[in-house]
mmCIF file of C-alpha atoms (C1' of nucleotides) in Angstrom:
data_model
loop_
_atom_site.group_PDB
_atom_site.id
_atom_site.type_symbol
_atom_site.label_atom_id
_atom_site.label_comp_id
_atom_site.label_asym_id
_atom_site.label_seq_id
_atom_site.Cartn_x
_atom_site.Cartn_y
_atom_site.Cartn_z
ATOM 1 C CA UNK A 1 -12.658 -20.939 -13.131
ATOM 2 C CA UNK A 2 -14.460 -23.971 -11.741
ATOM 3 C CA UNK A 3 -14.075 -25.728 -8.418
ATOM 4 C CA UNK A 4 -12.170 -28.625 -9.938
ATOM 5 C CA UNK A 5 -9.485 -26.370 -11.383
ATOM 6 C CA UNK A 6 -9.130 -24.469 -8.144
ATOM 7 C CA UNK A 7 -8.778 -27.717 -6.271
ATOM 8 C CA UNK A 8 -6.071 -28.849 -8.681
ATOM 9 C CA UNK A 9 -4.144 -25.642 -8.232
ATOM 10 C CA UNK A 10 -4.100 -26.155 -4.493
ATOM 11 C CA UNK A 11 -3.126 -29.814 -4.796
ATOM 12 C CA UNK A 12 -0.321 -29.072 -7.268
ATOM 13 C CA UNK A 13 1.264 -26.831 -4.678
ATOM 14 C CA UNK A 14 0.932 -29.476 -2.000
ATOM 15 C CA UNK A 15 -1.666 -27.460 -0.138
ATOM 16 C CA UNK A 16 -4.510 -29.150 1.659
ATOM 17 C CA UNK A 17 -7.864 -28.579 0.049
ATOM 18 C CA UNK A 18 -10.069 -27.057 2.713
ATOM 19 C CA UNK A 19 -13.506 -25.526 2.190
ATOM 20 C CA UNK A 20 -12.157 -22.164 3.378
ATOM 21 C CA UNK A 21 -9.366 -22.146 0.820
ATOM 22 C CA UNK A 22 -11.793 -23.215 -1.876
ATOM 23 C CA UNK A 23 -14.270 -20.438 -1.413
ATOM 24 C CA UNK A 24 -11.725 -17.730 -0.648
ATOM 25 C CA UNK A 25 -9.832 -18.566 -3.832
ATOM 26 C CA UNK A 26 -13.101 -18.682 -5.759
ATOM 27 C CA UNK A 27 -14.133 -15.335 -4.318
ATOM 28 C CA UNK A 28 -11.016 -13.634 -5.703
ATOM 29 C CA UNK A 29 -11.921 -14.927 -9.160
ATOM 30 C CA UNK A 30 -15.496 -13.805 -8.842
ATOM 31 C CA UNK A 31 -14.617 -10.396 -7.436
ATOM 32 C CA UNK A 32 -12.440 -9.909 -10.457
ATOM 33 C CA UNK A 33 -11.906 -6.211 -10.045
ATOM 34 C CA UNK A 34 -8.796 -6.427 -7.900
ATOM 35 C CA UNK A 35 -10.610 -6.746 -4.582
ATOM 36 C CA UNK A 36 -9.198 -5.573 -1.273
ATOM 37 C CA UNK A 37 -9.032 -7.942 1.685
ATOM 38 C CA UNK A 38 -12.099 -6.131 2.911
ATOM 39 C CA UNK A 39 -14.062 -6.759 -0.298
ATOM 40 C CA UNK A 40 -13.164 -10.415 -0.010
ATOM 41 C CA UNK A 41 -14.160 -10.550 3.653
ATOM 42 C CA UNK A 42 -17.546 -8.964 2.950
ATOM 43 C CA UNK A 43 -18.252 -11.284 0.076
ATOM 44 C CA UNK A 44 -17.230 -14.402 1.977
ATOM 45 C CA UNK A 45 -19.025 -13.489 5.177
ATOM 46 C CA UNK A 46 -22.300 -13.130 3.279
ATOM 47 C CA UNK A 47 -22.078 -16.744 2.217
ATOM 48 C CA UNK A 48 -20.105 -18.225 5.119
ATOM 49 C CA UNK A 49 -20.780 -16.049 8.132
ATOM 50 C CA UNK A 50 -18.686 -18.211 10.426
ATOM 51 C CA UNK A 51 -15.339 -17.667 8.766
ATOM 52 C CA UNK A 52 -12.717 -15.860 10.824
ATOM 53 C CA UNK A 53 -11.044 -12.703 9.586
ATOM 54 C CA UNK A 54 -7.660 -14.116 10.537
ATOM 55 C CA UNK A 55 -8.323 -17.189 8.412
ATOM 56 C CA UNK A 56 -9.019 -15.081 5.349
ATOM 57 C CA UNK A 57 -5.733 -13.246 5.791
ATOM 58 C CA UNK A 58 -3.894 -16.482 6.405
ATOM 59 C CA UNK A 59 -5.355 -18.067 3.282
ATOM 60 C CA UNK A 60 -4.553 -14.978 1.196
ATOM 61 C CA UNK A 61 -0.957 -15.129 2.388
ATOM 62 C CA UNK A 62 -0.693 -18.836 1.619
ATOM 63 C CA UNK A 63 -2.036 -18.237 -1.886
ATOM 64 C CA UNK A 64 0.438 -15.380 -2.360
ATOM 65 C CA UNK A 65 3.392 -17.436 -1.142
ATOM 66 C CA UNK A 66 2.468 -20.152 -3.602
ATOM 67 C CA UNK A 67 2.090 -17.695 -6.474
ATOM 68 C CA UNK A 68 -1.542 -18.550 -6.959
ATOM 69 C CA UNK A 69 -2.550 -14.899 -6.644
ATOM 70 C CA UNK A 70 -0.773 -11.541 -6.798
ATOM 71 C CA UNK A 71 -0.827 -8.365 -4.816
ATOM 72 C CA UNK A 72 -1.518 -5.045 -6.489
ATOM 73 C CA UNK A 73 -0.892 -1.675 -4.951
ATOM 74 C CA UNK A 74 -1.515 1.807 -6.212
ATOM 75 C CA UNK A 75 -0.986 5.203 -4.722
ATOM 76 C CA UNK A 76 -3.909 6.333 -2.569
ATOM 77 C CA UNK A 77 -5.120 2.862 -2.096
ATOM 78 C CA UNK A 78 -4.858 -0.158 0.084
ATOM 79 C CA UNK A 79 -3.553 -3.569 -0.844
ATOM 80 C CA UNK A 80 -5.527 -5.489 -3.402
ATOM 81 C CA UNK A 81 -5.416 -9.050 -4.617
ATOM 82 C CA UNK A 82 -5.463 -10.383 -8.147
ATOM 83 C CA UNK A 83 -6.217 -13.924 -9.232
ATOM 84 C CA UNK A 84 -4.780 -13.118 -12.641
ATOM 85 C CA UNK A 85 -1.164 -14.222 -12.355
ATOM 86 C CA UNK A 86 -0.257 -13.777 -16.034
ATOM 87 C CA UNK A 87 1.934 -10.779 -16.689
ATOM 88 C CA UNK A 88 -0.276 -7.815 -17.493
ATOM 89 C CA UNK A 89 -0.514 -4.087 -17.071
ATOM 90 C CA UNK A 90 -2.960 -1.911 -15.225
ATOM 91 C CA UNK A 91 -5.162 0.979 -16.228
ATOM 92 C CA UNK A 92 -5.759 2.925 -13.082
ATOM 93 C CA UNK A 93 -8.640 5.369 -12.980
ATOM 94 C CA UNK A 94 -7.424 8.131 -10.694
ATOM 95 C CA UNK A 95 -10.957 9.291 -9.983
ATOM 96 C CA UNK A 96 -12.790 6.103 -9.156
ATOM 97 C CA UNK A 97 -9.840 3.972 -7.957
ATOM 98 C CA UNK A 98 -10.893 1.275 -10.409
ATOM 99 C CA UNK A 99 -8.100 -0.884 -11.797
ATOM 100 C CA UNK A 100 -8.571 -2.575 -15.146
ATOM 101 C CA UNK A 101 -6.263 -5.169 -16.594
ATOM 102 C CA UNK A 102 -4.516 -4.174 -19.765
ATOM 103 C CA UNK A 103 -2.928 -6.564 -22.234
ATOM 104 C CA UNK A 104 -0.794 -5.347 -25.111
ATOM 105 C CA UNK A 105 1.526 -7.820 -26.788
ATOM 106 C CA UNK A 106 2.847 -5.239 -29.180
ATOM 107 C CA UNK A 107 3.830 -3.075 -26.237
ATOM 108 C CA UNK A 108 5.489 -5.991 -24.468
ATOM 109 C CA UNK A 109 7.496 -6.716 -27.597
ATOM 110 C CA UNK A 110 8.521 -3.053 -27.799
ATOM 111 C CA UNK A 111 9.635 -3.087 -24.180
ATOM 112 C CA UNK A 112 11.577 -6.309 -24.586
ATOM 113 C CA UNK A 113 13.404 -4.889 -27.598
ATOM 114 C CA UNK A 114 14.098 -1.620 -25.859
ATOM 115 C CA UNK A 115 15.574 -3.181 -22.759
ATOM 116 C CA UNK A 116 17.565 -5.705 -24.784
ATOM 117 C CA UNK A 117 19.480 -2.969 -26.536
ATOM 118 C CA UNK A 118 19.635 -0.895 -23.383
ATOM 119 C CA UNK A 119 22.624 -1.894 -21.353
ATOM 120 C CA UNK A 120 21.696 -2.138 -17.703
ATOM 121 C CA UNK A 121 24.613 -3.974 -16.128
ATOM 122 C CA UNK A 122 23.487 -3.305 -12.566
ATOM 123 C CA UNK A 123 19.962 -4.574 -12.851
ATOM 124 C CA UNK A 124 18.461 -7.868 -13.939
ATOM 125 C CA UNK A 125 14.878 -7.297 -15.043
ATOM 126 C CA UNK A 126 12.359 -9.921 -14.043
ATOM 127 C CA UNK A 127 9.109 -8.229 -14.888
ATOM 128 C CA UNK A 128 7.859 -4.903 -16.154
ATOM 129 C CA UNK A 129 4.469 -3.644 -15.093
ATOM 130 C CA UNK A 130 3.021 -0.472 -16.532
ATOM 131 C CA UNK A 131 0.729 1.511 -14.372
ATOM 132 C CA UNK A 132 -1.214 3.678 -16.760
ATOM 133 C CA UNK A 133 -2.906 6.413 -14.768
ATOM 134 C CA UNK A 134 -5.752 8.384 -16.212
ATOM 135 C CA UNK A 135 -9.485 8.644 -16.561
ATOM 136 C CA UNK A 136 -11.734 5.888 -17.759
ATOM 137 C CA UNK A 137 -14.835 6.694 -19.800
ATOM 138 C CA UNK A 138 -16.237 3.224 -19.549
ATOM 139 C CA UNK A 139 -20.001 3.202 -19.318
ATOM 140 C CA UNK A 140 -20.125 1.759 -15.827
ATOM 141 C CA UNK B 1 17.185 21.786 -2.474
ATOM 142 C CA UNK B 2 17.780 24.728 -0.146
ATOM 143 C CA UNK B 3 15.534 26.217 2.505
ATOM 144 C CA UNK B 4 14.659 29.216 0.381
ATOM 145 C CA UNK B 5 13.343 27.069 -2.456
ATOM 146 C CA UNK B 6 11.327 24.920 -0.098
ATOM 147 C CA UNK B 7 9.867 28.029 1.470
ATOM 148 C CA UNK B 8 8.886 29.334 -1.966
ATOM 149 C CA UNK B 9 7.189 26.085 -2.859
ATOM 150 C CA UNK B 10 5.039 26.313 0.241
ATOM 151 C CA UNK B 11 4.233 29.981 -0.323
ATOM 152 C CA UNK B 12 3.324 29.424 -3.977
ATOM 153 C CA UNK B 13 0.664 26.989 -2.859
ATOM 154 C CA UNK B 14 -0.675 29.425 -0.282
ATOM 155 C CA UNK B 15 0.541 27.277 2.580
ATOM 156 C CA UNK B 16 1.823 28.824 5.752
ATOM 157 C CA UNK B 17 5.532 28.388 6.274
ATOM 158 C CA UNK B 18 5.983 26.695 9.619
ATOM 159 C CA UNK B 19 9.200 25.205 10.991
ATOM 160 C CA UNK B 20 7.563 21.764 11.020
ATOM 161 C CA UNK B 21 6.664 21.928 7.346
ATOM 162 C CA UNK B 22 10.119 23.195 6.503
ATOM 163 C CA UNK B 23 12.028 20.383 8.105
ATOM 164 C CA UNK B 24 9.614 17.634 7.155
ATOM 165 C CA UNK B 25 9.774 18.713 3.521
ATOM 166 C CA UNK B 26 13.557 18.958 3.740
ATOM 167 C CA UNK B 27 13.751 15.511 5.316
ATOM 168 C CA UNK B 28 12.018 13.916 2.337
ATOM 169 C CA UNK B 29 14.620 15.466 0.051
ATOM 170 C CA UNK B 30 17.465 14.315 2.233
ATOM 171 C CA UNK B 31 16.099 10.795 2.702
ATOM 172 C CA UNK B 32 16.002 10.520 -1.038
ATOM 173 C CA UNK B 33 15.502 6.801 -1.197
ATOM 174 C CA UNK B 34 11.712 6.853 -1.160
ATOM 175 C CA UNK B 35 11.349 6.931 2.613
ATOM 176 C CA UNK B 36 8.386 5.513 4.496
ATOM 177 C CA UNK B 37 6.526 7.666 7.014
ATOM 178 C CA UNK B 38 8.457 5.770 9.636
ATOM 179 C CA UNK B 39 11.843 6.645 8.107
ATOM 180 C CA UNK B 40 10.782 10.279 8.051
ATOM 181 C CA UNK B 41 9.558 10.141 11.644
ATOM 182 C CA UNK B 42 12.830 8.614 12.859
ATOM 183 C CA UNK B 43 14.912 11.152 11.015
ATOM 184 C CA UNK B 44 12.867 14.109 12.199
ATOM 185 C CA UNK B 45 12.599 12.970 15.801
ATOM 186 C CA UNK B 46 16.392 12.743 16.032
ATOM 187 C CA UNK B 47 16.662 16.422 15.250
ATOM 188 C CA UNK B 48 13.353 17.706 16.627
ATOM 189 C CA UNK B 49 12.332 15.314 19.385
ATOM 190 C CA UNK B 50 9.239 17.331 20.243
ATOM 191 C CA UNK B 51 7.402 16.894 16.976
ATOM 192 C CA UNK B 52 4.150 14.938 17.111
ATOM 193 C CA UNK B 53 3.589 11.882 14.959
ATOM 194 C CA UNK B 54 0.201 13.227 13.958
ATOM 195 C CA UNK B 55 1.791 16.428 12.744
ATOM 196 C CA UNK B 56 4.160 14.564 10.459
ATOM 197 C CA UNK B 57 1.270 12.684 8.891
ATOM 198 C CA UNK B 58 -0.745 15.867 8.571
ATOM 199 C CA UNK B 59 2.129 17.674 6.878
ATOM 200 C CA UNK B 60 2.754 14.750 4.525
ATOM 201 C CA UNK B 61 -0.897 14.803 3.523
ATOM 202 C CA UNK B 62 -0.845 18.555 2.962
ATOM 203 C CA UNK B 63 2.240 18.213 0.755
ATOM 204 C CA UNK B 64 0.578 15.405 -1.182
ATOM 205 C CA UNK B 65 -2.641 17.349 -1.706
ATOM 206 C CA UNK B 66 -0.634 20.249 -3.050
ATOM 207 C CA UNK B 67 1.388 18.010 -5.358
ATOM 208 C CA UNK B 68 4.632 18.904 -3.674
ATOM 209 C CA UNK B 69 5.469 15.246 -3.083
ATOM 210 C CA UNK B 70 4.220 11.911 -4.421
ATOM 211 C CA UNK B 71 3.288 8.596 -2.946
ATOM 212 C CA UNK B 72 4.941 5.433 -4.170
ATOM 213 C CA UNK B 73 3.631 1.971 -3.512
ATOM 214 C CA UNK B 74 4.887 -1.442 -4.448
ATOM 215 C CA UNK B 75 3.672 -4.899 -3.711
ATOM 216 C CA UNK B 76 4.974 -6.246 -0.394
ATOM 217 C CA UNK B 77 5.702 -2.842 0.907
ATOM 218 C CA UNK B 78 4.227 -0.003 2.821
ATOM 219 C CA UNK B 79 3.516 3.482 1.577
ATOM 220 C CA UNK B 80 6.503 5.598 0.669
ATOM 221 C CA UNK B 81 6.973 9.247 -0.169
ATOM 222 C CA UNK B 82 8.922 10.842 -2.988
ATOM 223 C CA UNK B 83 9.994 14.456 -3.246
ATOM 224 C CA UNK B 84 10.755 13.906 -6.912
ATOM 225 C CA UNK B 85 7.568 14.986 -8.655
ATOM 226 C CA UNK B 86 8.932 14.822 -12.197
ATOM 227 C CA UNK B 87 7.625 11.890 -14.176
ATOM 228 C CA UNK B 88 9.983 8.971 -13.778
ATOM 229 C CA UNK B 89 10.046 5.201 -13.523
ATOM 230 C CA UNK B 90 11.072 2.869 -10.750
ATOM 231 C CA UNK B 91 13.529 0.034 -10.530
ATOM 232 C CA UNK B 92 12.307 -2.129 -7.716
ATOM 233 C CA UNK B 93 14.683 -4.611 -6.180
ATOM 234 C CA UNK B 94 12.461 -7.495 -5.150
ATOM 235 C CA UNK B 95 15.028 -8.760 -2.649
ATOM 236 C CA UNK B 96 16.022 -5.655 -0.754
ATOM 237 C CA UNK B 97 12.851 -3.580 -1.287
ATOM 238 C CA UNK B 98 15.033 -0.731 -2.547
ATOM 239 C CA UNK B 99 13.429 1.547 -5.106
ATOM 240 C CA UNK B 100 15.665 3.454 -7.507
ATOM 241 C CA UNK B 101 14.488 6.161 -9.836
ATOM 242 C CA UNK B 102 14.871 5.406 -13.495
ATOM 243 C CA UNK B 103 14.890 7.977 -16.282
ATOM 244 C CA UNK B 104 14.764 6.969 -19.907
ATOM 245 C CA UNK B 105 13.732 9.591 -22.446
ATOM 246 C CA UNK B 106 14.030 7.171 -25.318
ATOM 247 C CA UNK B 107 11.618 4.842 -23.578
ATOM 248 C CA UNK B 108 9.195 7.665 -22.873
ATOM 249 C CA UNK B 109 9.265 8.633 -26.542
ATOM 250 C CA UNK B 110 8.616 5.012 -27.499
ATOM 251 C CA UNK B 111 5.667 4.835 -25.130
ATOM 252 C CA UNK B 112 4.208 8.124 -26.358
ATOM 253 C CA UNK B 113 4.406 6.923 -29.949
ATOM 254 C CA UNK B 114 2.928 3.572 -29.116
ATOM 255 C CA UNK B 115 -0.061 4.968 -27.273
ATOM 256 C CA UNK B 116 -0.617 7.657 -29.887
ATOM 257 C CA UNK B 117 -1.173 5.082 -32.591
ATOM 258 C CA UNK B 118 -3.025 2.808 -30.218
ATOM 259 C CA UNK B 119 -6.652 3.741 -30.133
ATOM 260 C CA UNK B 120 -7.948 3.757 -26.580
ATOM 261 C CA UNK B 121 -11.286 5.568 -26.790
ATOM 262 C CA UNK B 122 -12.327 4.658 -23.249
ATOM 263 C CA UNK B 123 -9.261 5.859 -21.455
ATOM 264 C CA UNK B 124 -7.455 9.172 -21.287
ATOM 265 C CA UNK B 125 -3.860 8.597 -20.235
ATOM 266 C CA UNK B 126 -2.392 11.094 -17.832
ATOM 267 C CA UNK B 127 0.807 9.376 -16.826
ATOM 268 C CA UNK B 128 2.611 6.101 -17.389
ATOM 269 C CA UNK B 129 4.832 4.713 -14.697
ATOM 270 C CA UNK B 130 6.899 1.617 -15.271
ATOM 271 C CA UNK B 131 7.622 -0.535 -12.330
ATOM 272 C CA UNK B 132 10.618 -2.578 -13.343
ATOM 273 C CA UNK B 133 10.967 -5.462 -10.922
ATOM 274 C CA UNK B 134 14.171 -7.380 -10.642
ATOM 275 C CA UNK B 135 17.479 -7.667 -8.869
ATOM 276 C CA UNK B 136 19.945 -4.868 -8.437
ATOM 277 C CA UNK B 137 23.685 -5.588 -8.445
ATOM 278 C CA UNK B 138 24.636 -2.172 -7.258
ATOM 279 C CA UNK B 139 27.744 -2.218 -5.112
ATOM 280 C CA UNK B 140 26.084 -1.037 -1.948
ATOM 281 C "C1'" DG C 1 -2.608 -40.644 13.331
ATOM 282 C "C1'" DT C 2 -0.290 -36.592 12.444
ATOM 283 C "C1'" DA C 3 0.841 -32.641 10.102
ATOM 284 C "C1'" DT C 4 -1.633 -28.888 8.659
ATOM 285 C "C1'" DG C 5 -5.336 -25.646 8.875
ATOM 286 C "C1'" DT C 6 -9.007 -22.906 11.329
ATOM 287 C "C1'" DG C 7 -11.360 -19.909 14.854
ATOM 288 C "C1'" DC C 8 -10.976 -16.576 18.023
ATOM 289 C "C1'" DA C 9 -9.382 -12.872 20.488
ATOM 290 C "C1'" DA C 10 -5.714 -10.150 21.568
ATOM 291 C "C1'" DA C 11 -1.945 -7.505 19.903
ATOM 292 C "C1'" DC C 12 0.504 -4.841 16.640
ATOM 293 C "C1'" DT C 13 1.352 -1.377 13.048
ATOM 294 C "C1'" DT C 14 0.185 2.410 10.486
ATOM 295 C "C1'" DT C 15 -2.598 6.298 9.934
ATOM 296 C "C1'" DT C 16 -6.410 9.475 11.226
ATOM 297 C "C1'" DT C 17 -9.066 12.441 14.235
ATOM 298 C "C1'" DG C 18 -10.776 15.836 17.756
ATOM 299 C "C1'" DC C 19 -9.817 19.514 20.389
ATOM 300 C "C1'" DA C 20 -7.291 22.891 23.109
ATOM 301 C "C1'" DC C 21 -3.440 25.615 22.377
ATOM 302 C "C1'" DT C 22 -0.148 28.147 19.413
ATOM 303 C "C1'" DT C 23 1.608 30.608 15.502
ATOM 304 C "C1'" DC C 24 1.918 32.737 10.868
ATOM 305 C "C1'" DG C 25 0.830 36.382 8.043
ATOM 306 C "C1'" DC D 1 -6.437 39.533 15.201
ATOM 307 C "C1'" DG D 2 -8.114 35.583 12.824
ATOM 308 C "C1'" DA D 3 -7.380 31.698 10.094
ATOM 309 C "C1'" DA D 4 -4.493 27.996 9.846
ATOM 310 C "C1'" DG D 5 -1.305 24.768 11.964
ATOM 311 C "C1'" DT D 6 0.482 21.892 15.917
ATOM 312 C "C1'" DG D 7 0.627 18.621 19.953
ATOM 313 C "C1'" DC D 8 -1.282 15.095 22.199
ATOM 314 C "C1'" DA D 9 -3.750 11.211 23.132
ATOM 315 C "C1'" DA D 10 -7.276 8.388 21.813
ATOM 316 C "C1'" DA D 11 -9.273 5.750 18.173
ATOM 317 C "C1'" DA D 12 -9.651 3.806 13.725
ATOM 318 C "C1'" DA D 13 -8.070 0.733 10.090
ATOM 319 C "C1'" DG D 14 -5.683 -3.072 8.441
ATOM 320 C "C1'" DT D 15 -3.139 -7.048 9.390
ATOM 321 C "C1'" DT D 16 -0.673 -10.563 12.188
ATOM 322 C "C1'" DT D 17 -0.109 -13.848 15.906
ATOM 323 C "C1'" DG D 18 -0.612 -17.549 19.460
ATOM 324 C "C1'" DC D 19 -2.853 -21.292 20.881
ATOM 325 C "C1'" DA D 20 -6.525 -24.693 21.526
ATOM 326 C "C1'" DC D 21 -9.357 -27.282 18.634
ATOM 327 C "C1'" DA D 22 -10.610 -29.452 14.127
ATOM 328 C "C1'" DT D 23 -9.706 -31.640 9.700
ATOM 329 C "C1'" DA D 24 -7.433 -33.358 5.345
ATOM 330 C "C1'" DC D 25 -4.810 -36.825 3.693
#
DNA sequence: GTATGTGCAAACTTTTTGCACTTCG
DNA sequence: CGAAGTGCAAAAAGTTTGCACATAC
């Protein structure tokens, strides 16, 4: 995700393009492992020591309100942010607290079919997110 | 869930049965709509005004560590507690922040079958929780 | 030029901690 | 009786807010 694209995303939403917004938004892409506000703050403050904590939170909230990023929460964990706004599922490693994105079109199709036949008159589904808890054996 | 059963659950885990633990645990059952710590505190303090906030948090953490209750988290929301430790899914009303439990054996079977055929060598699944986001039209 | 955004510090909310005292088993 | 639990108040985390100043458009 390059600077030009990030700039366009801000402009499309009618948001002013400020340096702070640019590098905070970039940071979420770079820290692609569902960073916490704290991760983002650390990363940013290394490069731009003068940024205010309040500004980072304000920018995160503006990006959230404009659907440019998402929030992710898991049990035993604080709020995290995700620059990946496509619909996707999460593999959650219960030991390390690492969240990995999980895509599975076949599964999504299965779910769509299941809930189409299922009659749920009281609830209008907008989105289904699977949280798959377990242990990851990734060599990292 | 009666007092005797709650008492047994504590004893089985080798936990001392104190009045505080009894009525905090009971409160989570009674406030069955995935209460926050704050909901629990309000409820308890009405009946037992002398209980300390710290004690409630300590008891909640003891119950969690002993798998007697679960935590539930959603985006845009604070931590909640759930006395229902059976595996189940959640219908999350994005407008009202209400979480309803959702059971669907057929769906669980579908998921089991799907992930059995799916080869995921790097990940050992322990539990799958669907968060179904949408709008509830429940007459309440 | 003006609406919008930022920096800063203070405040707020939620949760944890340390320690003396109390209670369960 | 001794280990474990509770009460209290202080502190730690995480996040929000208000307002003067700065900047994008």
